[in-house]
Each structure stands twice: as structure tokens, then as C-alpha cells.
mmCIF file of C-alpha atoms in Angstrom:
data_model
loop_
_atom_site.group_PDB
_atom_site.id
_atom_site.type_symbol
_atom_site.label_atom_id
_atom_site.label_comp_id
_atom_site.label_asym_id
_atom_site.label_seq_id
_atom_site.Cartn_x
_atom_site.Cartn_y
_atom_site.Cartn_z
ATOM 1 C CA MET A 1 -116.697 -64.332 118.057
ATOM 2 C CA LYS A 2 -115.876 -66.672 120.905
ATOM 3 C CA SER A 3 -118.273 -69.375 119.643
ATOM 4 C CA ARG A 4 -116.811 -69.164 116.109
ATOM 5 C CA THR A 5 -113.293 -69.471 117.537
ATOM 6 C CA GLY A 6 -114.360 -72.543 119.479
ATOM 7 C CA LEU A 7 -115.962 -74.030 116.379
ATOM 8 C CA ASP A 8 -112.821 -73.325 114.353
ATOM 9 C CA ARG A 9 -110.751 -75.090 116.973
ATOM 10 C CA VAL A 10 -113.008 -78.151 116.839
ATOM 11 C CA ARG A 11 -112.823 -78.174 113.044
ATOM 12 C CA GLY A 12 -109.049 -77.761 113.205
ATOM 13 C CA LEU A 13 -108.692 -80.668 115.625
ATOM 14 C CA ALA A 14 -110.928 -82.842 113.438
ATOM 15 C CA LEU A 15 -108.893 -82.030 110.316
ATOM 16 C CA ALA A 16 -105.643 -82.697 112.135
ATOM 17 C CA LEU A 17 -106.944 -86.045 113.397
ATOM 18 C CA PHE A 18 -108.125 -86.977 109.891
ATOM 19 C CA ALA A 19 -104.757 -86.024 108.389
ATOM 20 C CA THR A 20 -102.949 -88.097 111.010
ATOM 21 C CA VAL A 21 -105.095 -91.124 110.209
ATOM 22 C CA VAL A 22 -104.513 -90.685 106.458
ATOM 23 C CA ILE A 23 -100.751 -90.305 106.877
ATOM 24 C CA ALA A 24 -100.570 -93.311 109.173
ATOM 25 C CA ALA A 25 -102.567 -95.387 106.688
ATOM 26 C CA CYS A 26 -100.323 -94.318 103.816
ATOM 27 C CA GLN A 27 -97.209 -95.098 105.813
ATOM 28 C CA SER A 28 -98.572 -98.492 106.784
ATOM 29 C CA ALA A 29 -99.401 -99.284 103.168
ATOM 30 C CA SER A 30 -96.015 -98.171 101.839
ATOM 31 C CA THR A 31 -93.592 -99.623 104.358
ATOM 32 C CA GLY A 32 -94.734 -103.234 104.263
ATOM 33 C CA PRO A 33 -94.141 -105.795 107.049
ATOM 34 C CA SER A 34 -91.895 -104.907 109.955
ATOM 35 C CA LEU A 35 -88.403 -106.329 109.664
ATOM 36 C CA ASP A 36 -86.852 -108.936 111.898
ATOM 37 C CA ALA A 37 -83.923 -107.759 113.993
ATOM 38 C CA ALA A 38 -80.662 -107.592 112.052
ATOM 39 C CA ASP A 39 -78.212 -110.391 112.808
ATOM 40 C CA THR A 40 -75.193 -108.759 114.434
ATOM 41 C CA THR A 41 -73.397 -111.949 115.493
ATOM 42 C CA PRO A 42 -70.000 -112.629 113.870
ATOM 43 C CA PRO A 43 -70.386 -114.760 110.735
ATOM 44 C CA LYS A 44 -69.791 -118.488 111.214
ATOM 45 C CA ARG A 45 -66.938 -119.584 108.957
ATOM 46 C CA MET A 46 -66.745 -123.181 107.730
ATOM 47 C CA VAL A 47 -63.610 -124.389 105.948
ATOM 48 C CA THR A 48 -63.235 -127.288 103.512
ATOM 49 C CA GLN A 49 -60.279 -128.585 101.545
ATOM 50 C CA GLY A 50 -60.259 -130.750 98.462
ATOM 51 C CA ARG A 51 -62.914 -132.211 96.246
ATOM 52 C CA ALA A 52 -66.433 -133.121 97.359
ATOM 53 C CA LYS A 53 -68.070 -136.520 96.977
ATOM 54 C CA THR A 54 -70.586 -136.466 94.118
ATOM 55 C CA VAL A 55 -74.127 -137.240 95.296
ATOM 56 C CA VAL A 56 -76.076 -136.163 92.190
ATOM 57 C CA GLU A 57 -74.490 -136.928 88.832
ATOM 58 C CA ASN A 58 -76.197 -134.259 86.739
ATOM 59 C CA LEU A 59 -79.072 -131.779 87.103
ATOM 60 C CA THR A 60 -78.816 -130.639 83.476
ATOM 61 C CA ARG A 61 -81.682 -131.759 81.239
ATOM 62 C CA CYS A 62 -81.136 -130.776 77.636
ATOM 63 C CA ALA A 63 -83.858 -131.953 75.272
ATOM 64 C CA TYR A 64 -81.935 -131.032 72.143
ATOM 65 C CA THR A 65 -78.168 -131.115 71.667
ATOM 66 C CA ASN A 66 -75.660 -130.821 68.872
ATOM 67 C CA PRO A 67 -71.846 -131.004 68.866
ATOM 68 C CA LYS A 68 -71.499 -127.207 68.813
ATOM 69 C CA MET A 69 -73.464 -126.688 72.022
ATOM 70 C CA ASN A 70 -71.572 -126.231 75.275
ATOM 71 C CA VAL A 71 -73.616 -128.649 77.404
ATOM 72 C CA ARG A 72 -71.971 -129.135 80.793
ATOM 73 C CA VAL A 73 -72.634 -131.546 83.629
ATOM 74 C CA ALA A 74 -74.181 -129.864 86.669
ATOM 75 C CA ALA A 75 -73.314 -132.304 89.439
ATOM 76 C CA VAL A 76 -73.941 -131.841 93.166
ATOM 77 C CA GLY A 77 -71.572 -132.911 95.921
ATOM 78 C CA GLU A 78 -71.152 -133.114 99.674
ATOM 79 C CA ILE A 79 -68.075 -132.337 101.730
ATOM 80 C CA THR A 80 -67.390 -132.220 105.472
ATOM 81 C CA ALA A 81 -65.939 -129.013 106.883
ATOM 82 C CA THR A 82 -63.259 -128.922 109.558
ATOM 83 C CA ASP A 83 -65.938 -128.293 112.209
ATOM 84 C CA GLY A 84 -67.870 -131.415 111.142
ATOM 85 C CA THR A 85 -70.591 -129.617 109.166
ATOM 86 C CA VAL A 86 -71.670 -131.467 106.006
ATOM 87 C CA ILE A 87 -71.979 -128.933 103.203
ATOM 88 C CA THR A 88 -73.781 -129.366 99.866
ATOM 89 C CA VAL A 89 -71.817 -127.887 96.960
ATOM 90 C CA PRO A 90 -72.167 -125.773 95.044
ATOM 91 C CA ALA A 91 -75.461 -125.139 96.891
ATOM 92 C CA VAL A 92 -78.757 -126.566 98.072
ATOM 93 C CA THR A 93 -81.155 -125.599 95.271
ATOM 94 C CA ALA A 94 -84.858 -125.669 94.510
ATOM 95 C CA LEU A 95 -83.988 -127.404 91.228
ATOM 96 C CA GLN A 96 -82.426 -130.365 93.026
ATOM 97 C CA LYS A 97 -85.457 -130.539 95.335
ATOM 98 C CA GLY A 98 -87.822 -130.616 92.355
ATOM 99 C CA LEU A 99 -89.490 -127.360 93.313
ATOM 100 C CA GLY A 100 -90.878 -124.955 90.768
ATOM 101 C CA PRO A 101 -92.137 -123.340 88.693
ATOM 102 C CA LEU A 102 -89.330 -123.886 86.215
ATOM 103 C CA SER A 103 -88.205 -120.842 84.251
ATOM 104 C CA TYR A 104 -89.916 -119.814 81.020
ATOM 105 C CA ASP A 105 -87.410 -119.469 78.187
ATOM 106 C CA LEU A 106 -86.381 -116.183 76.630
ATOM 107 C CA TYR A 107 -83.478 -117.999 74.961
ATOM 108 C CA ASN A 108 -82.558 -121.640 75.457
ATOM 109 C CA GLU A 109 -80.753 -123.831 72.943
ATOM 110 C CA CYS A 110 -81.730 -126.945 74.896
ATOM 111 C CA ASN A 111 -85.395 -126.230 74.127
ATOM 112 C CA GLN A 112 -84.745 -124.712 70.690
ATOM 113 C CA VAL A 113 -86.105 -121.331 71.807
ATOM 114 C CA THR A 114 -83.828 -118.815 70.087
ATOM 115 C CA PRO A 115 -85.609 -115.589 68.997
ATOM 116 C CA LYS A 116 -83.437 -113.516 66.677
ATOM 117 C CA ASN A 117 -84.202 -110.207 68.413
ATOM 118 C CA SER A 118 -86.478 -108.472 70.922
ATOM 119 C CA ALA A 119 -89.205 -107.999 68.296
ATOM 120 C CA GLU A 120 -89.596 -111.779 68.061
ATOM 121 C CA VAL A 121 -90.057 -112.175 71.832
ATOM 122 C CA SER A 122 -93.625 -112.696 73.066
ATOM 123 C CA THR A 123 -94.741 -112.808 76.708
ATOM 124 C CA THR A 124 -98.323 -113.816 75.907
ATOM 125 C CA ASN A 125 -97.962 -117.413 77.050
ATOM 126 C CA VAL A 126 -95.773 -116.768 80.089
ATOM 127 C CA PRO A 127 -97.748 -117.948 83.140
ATOM 128 C CA VAL A 128 -98.514 -115.346 85.819
ATOM 129 C CA ILE A 129 -97.552 -116.363 89.355
ATOM 130 C CA ASP A 130 -99.917 -114.854 91.921
ATOM 131 C CA VAL A 131 -98.238 -113.353 94.979
ATOM 132 C CA ASP A 132 -101.091 -110.891 95.630
ATOM 133 C CA SER A 133 -104.305 -111.599 93.761
ATOM 134 C CA ASP A 134 -105.161 -107.887 93.639
ATOM 135 C CA GLY A 135 -101.695 -106.687 92.643
ATOM 136 C CA GLU A 136 -100.230 -105.528 89.337
ATOM 137 C CA VAL A 137 -98.746 -107.923 86.793
ATOM 138 C CA ILE A 138 -95.004 -107.405 86.400
ATOM 139 C CA THR A 139 -92.881 -108.957 83.655
ATOM 140 C CA GLY A 140 -89.165 -109.538 84.084
ATOM 141 C CA TYR A 141 -86.185 -110.688 82.006
ATOM 142 C CA ILE A 142 -83.323 -112.540 83.687
ATOM 143 C CA VAL A 143 -79.847 -113.813 82.841
ATOM 144 C CA ALA A 144 -77.779 -115.594 85.487
ATOM 145 C CA ASP A 145 -74.298 -117.081 85.333
ATOM 146 C CA ASN A 146 -75.006 -119.848 85.931
ATOM 147 C CA TYR A 147 -78.107 -120.731 88.004
ATOM 148 C CA TYR A 148 -80.782 -118.669 89.739
ATOM 149 C CA GLU A 149 -83.921 -119.147 91.747
ATOM 150 C CA MET A 150 -86.178 -116.165 92.339
ATOM 151 C CA TYR A 151 -88.617 -115.351 95.140
ATOM 152 C CA VAL A 152 -91.149 -112.530 95.484
ATOM 153 C CA ASN A 153 -92.234 -111.833 99.074
ATOM 154 C CA GLY A 154 -90.938 -115.292 99.980
ATOM 155 C CA LYS A 155 -92.850 -117.095 97.220
ATOM 156 C CA LEU A 156 -90.835 -119.086 94.686
ATOM 157 C CA VAL A 157 -91.746 -117.750 91.238
ATOM 158 C CA SER A 158 -88.961 -119.025 88.929
ATOM 159 C CA VAL A 159 -86.313 -121.781 89.018
ATOM 160 C CA ASP A 160 -83.638 -121.801 86.338
ATOM 161 C CA ASN A 161 -84.258 -124.839 84.134
ATOM 162 C CA THR A 162 -80.620 -124.939 82.902
ATOM 163 C CA PRO A 163 -78.312 -124.854 85.936
ATOM 164 C CA TYR A 164 -74.955 -124.675 84.145
ATOM 165 C CA THR A 165 -74.625 -124.403 80.370
ATOM 166 C CA PRO A 166 -75.563 -123.769 77.586
ATOM 167 C CA PHE A 167 -76.187 -120.197 78.736
ATOM 168 C CA ASN A 168 -79.875 -119.360 78.764
ATOM 169 C CA SER A 169 -82.149 -116.443 79.651
ATOM 170 C CA SER A 170 -85.645 -116.338 81.112
ATOM 171 C CA ILE A 171 -88.933 -114.449 81.303
ATOM 172 C CA VAL A 172 -91.023 -114.258 84.475
ATOM 173 C CA LYS A 173 -94.458 -112.807 85.252
ATOM 174 C CA PHE A 174 -95.865 -112.267 88.717
ATOM 175 C CA ARG A 175 -98.766 -110.371 90.290
ATOM 176 C CA VAL A 176 -97.907 -108.387 93.417
ATOM 177 C CA LYS A 177 -98.637 -105.210 95.387
ATOM 178 C CA ARG A 178 -96.022 -102.716 96.481
ATOM 179 C CA PRO A 179 -93.944 -102.811 98.522
ATOM 180 C CA TYR A 180 -92.520 -106.182 97.549
ATOM 181 C CA THR A 181 -89.192 -107.926 98.024
ATOM 182 C CA LEU A 182 -87.199 -109.684 95.297
ATOM 183 C CA ALA A 183 -84.718 -112.311 96.452
ATOM 184 C CA PHE A 184 -82.397 -114.358 94.225
ATOM 185 C CA LEU A 185 -80.121 -117.275 95.022
ATOM 186 C CA VAL A 186 -77.442 -117.268 92.311
ATOM 187 C CA VAL A 187 -74.842 -120.014 91.785
ATOM 188 C CA ASP A 188 -71.683 -120.037 89.694
ATOM 189 C CA TRP A 189 -71.586 -123.799 89.126
ATOM 190 C CA ASP A 190 -68.270 -125.645 89.432
ATOM 191 C CA GLU A 191 -67.201 -128.852 87.725
ATOM 192 C CA HIS A 192 -64.561 -129.515 90.386
ATOM 193 C CA LEU A 193 -67.026 -129.658 93.258
ATOM 194 C CA ALA A 194 -66.022 -127.748 96.423
ATOM 195 C CA LEU A 195 -63.004 -126.285 94.620
ATOM 196 C CA GLY A 196 -64.799 -123.430 92.873
ATOM 197 C CA GLN A 197 -63.203 -124.323 89.546
ATOM 198 C CA GLU A 198 -64.179 -125.493 86.082
ATOM 199 C CA VAL A 199 -62.629 -126.615 82.819
ATOM 200 C CA PHE A 200 -62.101 -123.691 80.431
ATOM 201 C CA PRO A 201 -62.586 -123.330 77.584
ATOM 202 C CA VAL A 202 -64.754 -126.099 76.158
ATOM 203 C CA PRO A 203 -64.200 -127.991 73.899
ATOM 204 C CA VAL A 204 -60.942 -129.083 75.506
ATOM 205 C CA THR A 205 -57.757 -128.163 73.663
ATOM 206 C CA ALA A 206 -54.031 -128.277 74.362
ATOM 207 C CA SER A 207 -54.275 -124.804 75.904
ATOM 208 C CA THR A 208 -57.369 -125.515 78.028
ATOM 209 C CA SER A 209 -57.115 -124.850 81.747
ATOM 210 C CA LYS A 210 -58.362 -127.898 83.651
ATOM 211 C CA TYR A 211 -58.606 -125.889 86.879
ATOM 212 C CA TYR A 212 -60.042 -122.492 86.078
ATOM 213 C CA PRO A 213 -61.852 -120.217 88.566
ATOM 214 C CA GLY A 214 -65.062 -119.294 86.786
ATOM 215 C CA ASP A 215 -67.094 -116.153 87.402
ATOM 216 C CA GLY A 216 -70.725 -115.318 88.073
ATOM 217 C CA GLY A 217 -73.216 -112.554 87.338
ATOM 218 C CA LEU A 218 -76.898 -111.610 87.508
ATOM 219 C CA ILE A 219 -78.837 -109.121 85.433
ATOM 220 C CA ALA A 220 -82.606 -108.557 85.522
ATOM 221 C CA ARG A 221 -85.029 -105.897 84.394
ATOM 222 C CA PHE A 222 -88.732 -105.635 85.256
ATOM 223 C CA SER A 223 -91.641 -103.830 83.600
ATOM 224 C CA ASP A 224 -92.291 -101.597 86.632
ATOM 225 C CA GLY A 225 -88.830 -100.035 86.235
ATOM 226 C CA THR A 226 -87.048 -102.203 88.788
ATOM 227 C CA MET A 227 -83.651 -103.455 87.626
ATOM 228 C CA THR A 228 -80.433 -104.862 89.035
ATOM 229 C CA ASP A 229 -77.923 -102.208 90.104
ATOM 230 C CA ALA A 230 -75.849 -101.092 93.091
ATOM 231 C CA THR A 231 -78.984 -100.365 95.172
ATOM 232 C CA TRP A 232 -79.445 -104.108 95.686
ATOM 233 C CA LYS A 233 -77.926 -105.991 98.621
ATOM 234 C CA VAL A 234 -75.694 -108.993 97.831
ATOM 235 C CA GLN A 235 -74.022 -111.400 100.250
ATOM 236 C CA SER A 236 -71.572 -114.222 99.473
ATOM 237 C CA PHE A 237 -71.703 -117.703 101.021
ATOM 238 C CA TYR A 238 -69.130 -119.897 99.217
ATOM 239 C CA ILE A 239 -65.660 -118.571 98.374
ATOM 240 C CA ALA A 240 -63.096 -120.636 96.426
ATOM 241 C CA PRO A 241 -60.493 -121.533 95.213
ATOM 242 C CA LEU A 242 -58.153 -120.483 98.009
ATOM 243 C CA VAL A 243 -54.550 -121.406 98.765
ATOM 244 C CA ASP A 244 -55.227 -120.606 102.422
ATOM 245 C CA PRO A 245 -58.589 -119.946 104.121
ATOM 246 C CA LYS A 246 -56.985 -116.914 105.795
ATOM 247 C CA GLU A 247 -57.207 -115.218 102.392
ATOM 248 C CA VAL A 248 -60.853 -114.493 103.235
ATOM 249 C CA VAL A 249 -61.128 -111.542 105.601
ATOM 250 C CA GLU A 250 -64.332 -110.775 107.486
ATOM 251 C CA ARG A 251 -65.011 -107.072 107.926
ATOM 252 C CA GLY A 252 -68.229 -107.065 109.918
ATOM 253 C CA ASN A 253 -70.674 -108.816 107.579
ATOM 254 C CA VAL A 254 -68.493 -108.344 104.495
ATOM 255 C CA HIS A 255 -66.674 -111.475 103.291
ATOM 256 C CA ASP A 256 -63.720 -109.986 101.479
ATOM 257 C CA THR A 257 -60.703 -111.285 99.546
ATOM 258 C CA PRO A 258 -58.681 -108.051 99.274
ATOM 259 C CA ASN A 259 -55.197 -109.387 98.547
ATOM 260 C CA LEU A 260 -55.634 -111.814 95.653
ATOM 261 C CA GLY A 261 -54.768 -109.628 92.680
ATOM 262 C CA GLY A 262 -58.190 -108.580 91.442
ATOM 263 C CA ARG A 263 -61.940 -109.133 91.514
ATOM 264 C CA THR A 264 -62.483 -109.943 87.824
ATOM 265 C CA HIS A 265 -60.706 -111.833 85.058
ATOM 266 C CA PRO A 266 -57.916 -111.481 83.943
ATOM 267 C CA PHE A 267 -56.686 -109.837 87.148
ATOM 268 C CA ALA A 268 -57.879 -112.397 89.683
ATOM 269 C CA ARG A 269 -55.258 -114.856 90.811
ATOM 270 C CA LYS A 270 -55.370 -118.386 89.408
ATOM 271 C CA PRO A 271 -54.042 -120.656 92.170
ATOM 272 C CA THR A 272 -52.093 -123.844 91.421
ATOM 273 C CA CYS A 273 -53.405 -125.827 94.396
ATOM 274 C CA GLU A 274 -55.860 -127.789 92.176
ATOM 275 C CA ASP A 275 -57.389 -130.632 94.268
ATOM 276 C CA LYS A 276 -55.776 -129.266 97.441
ATOM 277 C CA CYS A 277 -57.467 -125.871 97.279
ATOM 278 C CA TYR A 278 -59.522 -124.608 100.204
ATOM 279 C CA ALA A 279 -62.979 -123.072 100.326
ATOM 280 C CA VAL A 280 -64.687 -120.900 102.933
ATOM 281 C CA HIS A 281 -68.443 -121.289 103.443
ATOM 282 C CA TYR A 282 -71.034 -119.410 105.490
ATOM 283 C CA PRO A 283 -74.468 -120.709 106.544
ATOM 284 C CA ILE A 284 -77.336 -119.318 104.478
ATOM 285 C CA PRO A 285 -80.036 -117.734 106.694
ATOM 286 C CA ALA A 286 -83.198 -119.826 106.851
ATOM 287 C CA ASN A 287 -85.535 -116.909 106.034
ATOM 288 C CA TRP A 288 -83.443 -115.110 103.392
ATOM 289 C CA GLN A 289 -86.391 -115.165 100.932
ATOM 290 C CA SER A 290 -88.755 -113.371 103.313
ATOM 291 C CA PRO A 291 -89.717 -109.679 103.067
ATOM 292 C CA ARG A 292 -89.202 -109.617 106.860
ATOM 293 C CA PHE A 293 -85.538 -110.621 106.563
ATOM 294 C CA ASN A 294 -83.330 -107.723 107.615
ATOM 295 C CA ASP A 295 -80.498 -107.279 105.104
ATOM 296 C CA SER A 296 -79.510 -103.827 106.371
ATOM 297 C CA ASN A 297 -76.024 -104.990 107.358
ATOM 298 C CA TRP A 298 -75.363 -106.762 104.052
ATOM 299 C CA PRO A 299 -73.024 -105.076 101.574
ATOM 300 C CA ARG A 300 -74.409 -103.313 98.535
ATOM 301 C CA ALA A 301 -74.111 -105.038 95.170
ATOM 302 C CA TRP A 302 -71.091 -104.428 92.997
ATOM 303 C CA GLU A 303 -71.812 -103.504 89.374
ATOM 304 C CA PHE A 304 -69.873 -105.085 86.508
ATOM 305 C CA THR A 305 -69.682 -104.415 82.771
ATOM 306 C CA ASP A 306 -70.518 -106.811 79.955
ATOM 307 C CA GLN A 307 -66.786 -107.125 79.295
ATOM 308 C CA GLU A 308 -65.986 -107.982 82.913
ATOM 309 C CA ILE A 309 -68.736 -110.610 82.987
ATOM 310 C CA GLY A 310 -67.604 -111.958 79.595
ATOM 311 C CA VAL A 311 -70.977 -111.872 77.830
ATOM 312 C CA THR A 312 -70.242 -109.733 74.787
ATOM 313 C CA ASN A 313 -70.833 -112.751 72.513
ATOM 314 C CA LEU A 314 -73.612 -114.422 74.508
ATOM 315 C CA PRO A 315 -76.780 -114.520 72.326
ATOM 316 C CA ALA A 316 -79.036 -115.289 75.301
ATOM 317 C CA TYR A 317 -78.263 -111.726 76.387
ATOM 318 C CA THR A 318 -76.826 -109.737 73.490
ATOM 319 C CA ARG A 319 -79.764 -110.382 71.115
ATOM 320 C CA TYR A 320 -82.158 -108.500 73.408
ATOM 321 C CA PRO A 321 -80.555 -105.182 74.477
ATOM 322 C CA GLU A 322 -83.946 -103.430 74.682
ATOM 323 C CA LEU A 323 -85.183 -105.940 77.263
ATOM 324 C CA PHE A 324 -82.246 -105.273 79.602
ATOM 325 C CA GLU A 325 -81.804 -101.550 78.930
ATOM 326 C CA GLY A 326 -80.572 -99.702 82.010
ATOM 327 C CA ALA A 327 -79.991 -102.829 84.095
ATOM 328 C CA ARG A 328 -76.519 -103.639 85.442
ATOM 329 C CA TRP A 329 -74.741 -106.914 86.015
ATOM 330 C CA ILE A 330 -74.368 -107.388 89.761
ATOM 331 C CA TRP A 331 -72.537 -109.718 92.131
ATOM 332 C CA SER A 332 -70.726 -109.580 95.435
ATOM 333 C CA GLN A 333 -67.242 -108.082 95.775
ATOM 334 C CA ASN A 334 -65.311 -110.818 94.001
ATOM 335 C CA LEU A 335 -66.837 -111.908 90.704
ATOM 336 C CA VAL A 336 -64.366 -114.802 90.387
ATOM 337 C CA LEU A 337 -64.017 -116.300 93.861
ATOM 338 C CA ASP A 338 -67.557 -115.816 95.220
ATOM 339 C CA ASN A 339 -69.496 -118.802 93.903
ATOM 340 C CA VAL A 340 -72.833 -118.620 95.741
ATOM 341 C CA VAL A 341 -74.534 -115.291 96.461
ATOM 342 C CA ILE A 342 -77.945 -114.010 97.506
ATOM 343 C CA ALA A 343 -79.229 -110.757 95.998
ATOM 344 C CA ARG A 344 -82.166 -108.824 97.496
ATOM 345 C CA LYS A 345 -84.136 -105.672 96.735
ATOM 346 C CA THR A 346 -87.271 -104.212 98.323
ATOM 347 C CA VAL A 347 -89.336 -102.271 95.786
ATOM 348 C CA ARG A 348 -91.465 -99.458 97.237
#
């Protein structure tokens, strides 16, 4: 009896040790890399006023145009903030640097890729970007207003080939193991550089607003069930147009504009400062693409409807409802004033 009890104890200890090893292995496999420490320092605010100096005339490359297409100039500028920092507006992008791969078209008038519906869409020729050679292949569909670049575990997998307009949509394929981190830089391009404003509508008419605060938006859906929604983290880095930089209020790591009438059109205020408007900028973290980057103190994404984004008549999106089913348009708190945002999601 005593020897059996001793044997049972040994067996019990062995089973417990084995279970501990298995659990630890599973936890290690599911949690991914350890995160860097969260940045708890107060956000550095940089203020500019007026229009930037143009340094790149146009990043838009449209192979095919016709008079009915809304082809806009996507220029890049530089402006010096009050603290002496030289800021690139609307943003430093992979497209300007010539980095790739460029996005594969779901819909793009510039390249005459315009499937009539989801049934006409094929992903057969979409190149697969390897993040993990032994991972699963995931297909995604993306629409950004206006420009996006997308990273998976810090690897650049897709760069929007049409930075402003005409509005386009994209397909991406990548091979990765879970957990993995998606990170998007998204830019609402501005024609009045550093002022966060555009000309609207185009073509220009007697009722056109020459200084109009545009709005942004990102929607994406992936074949593994991942999609944009309020579980993502989104931070803003360029806020304009402002009558006074004090209109931006920092609440911890939230960059808020709570007193300007609304967060979407037509409720958001349209300032009359034109070329004298201000902008508030924040430095973009160097490792924001990395799965190690700690976004725990970033605000959650805000969800917006098709009507709030203004895409109810946008064929690059509306022709393919099945491809975006369940996904939500996301942005930071102010769809109109926040012009450059980063969106992140870790998929487990």
C-alpha cells in the first residue's frame, strides 16, 4: 500500500511537471514577443502656422485619365514648427521613399481595374508576402481615405499606389503565424499643405469651398476573420485646421478636440483662418510598426458609418460589400481634423 502510494505520488508529480511544460509552451507560442515598456512621458506637441513649402510636386501616378476622373495632386511639403522642428506634411511615407511592395488593385481607375462586383474579383495573381515561411496565407481587402501603408510584424507588405484620388481599393496577401501584429499608417492628404484642408468639391464650381477640412477613414477585412473595428488602437499625429493650437487638449495620451462642434461632417467646424490656420503635430514613434511596440496607452479606434465617411457612392468600396462584410470604418476621435493616424491590432 505504501509503495503504491509512493509510486502514485511520483506519477502525479511527473504528470504535473509535464502539464506545466505544455502550458508554458502554449503560452509562449500564443503570446508572441514581449512588449517594450509603454511610453508614459507627456506627448511632445509641435505647433505650425500657415502653409508649408512644397518639396515634392506630386506623388500621384495615374496611367490612364479622362475628364470625369477626380485625379488630384498629392504634393509633399516641409514646415518649421515653433520649436524649430522641421516637419514633413502631410507625412513621411514609404511611397515617397520608393519603398514597396506597391498595392495590388481591387479597384483603381488609374490602372483601369474596375470589376463590376465581388464575383469578378480574383486573388489568384496577388503576390504573397512572406512574413513567416511556415505560416498561413491570409488575404485582405483594404480601402483608405486617402493613403495607407501596411506592416505585418514590422514588415512592409503593401503601399498604397494612389495616395490621394481617384479613390481606390486594394488586395493584399501575406503568410504569417499567430500571433501577429497589423500596423497601418493612414493619411488624409491635404492640398493646402500643413493646413489640413482641400478644395471641395471637384470639379471647381461657384459653390466650391477652396478651404475645406477633409476627412479620413480606414476599413479592412482579412480571410482569417480579422477586421477593422473598435478593438483596434488608433493614435493621431497631425491635427488641423485650427484657429488656435489650444483647441487641441491632451488627456494623457489622447489628443482630443472636444469643443469644435463635432467629429464628422457636417457638424465639424469649418474655420475661416485659411492660410493663417494652425496645426498641432506629434512625433511618430520610431518602432510603431513593430510587434514589440506597446500601444496599451493608446486610445481605442472610433467606428464610423458609411454615411459619416461619405462613401455611399464610392465604387471602389460599394461594389464589393461581401468582401468587407462585418468590417467597420475606423479612425481616431476626430474624423475631420485628425489627418495622420496609426492603427494597430495584434491578432492572437
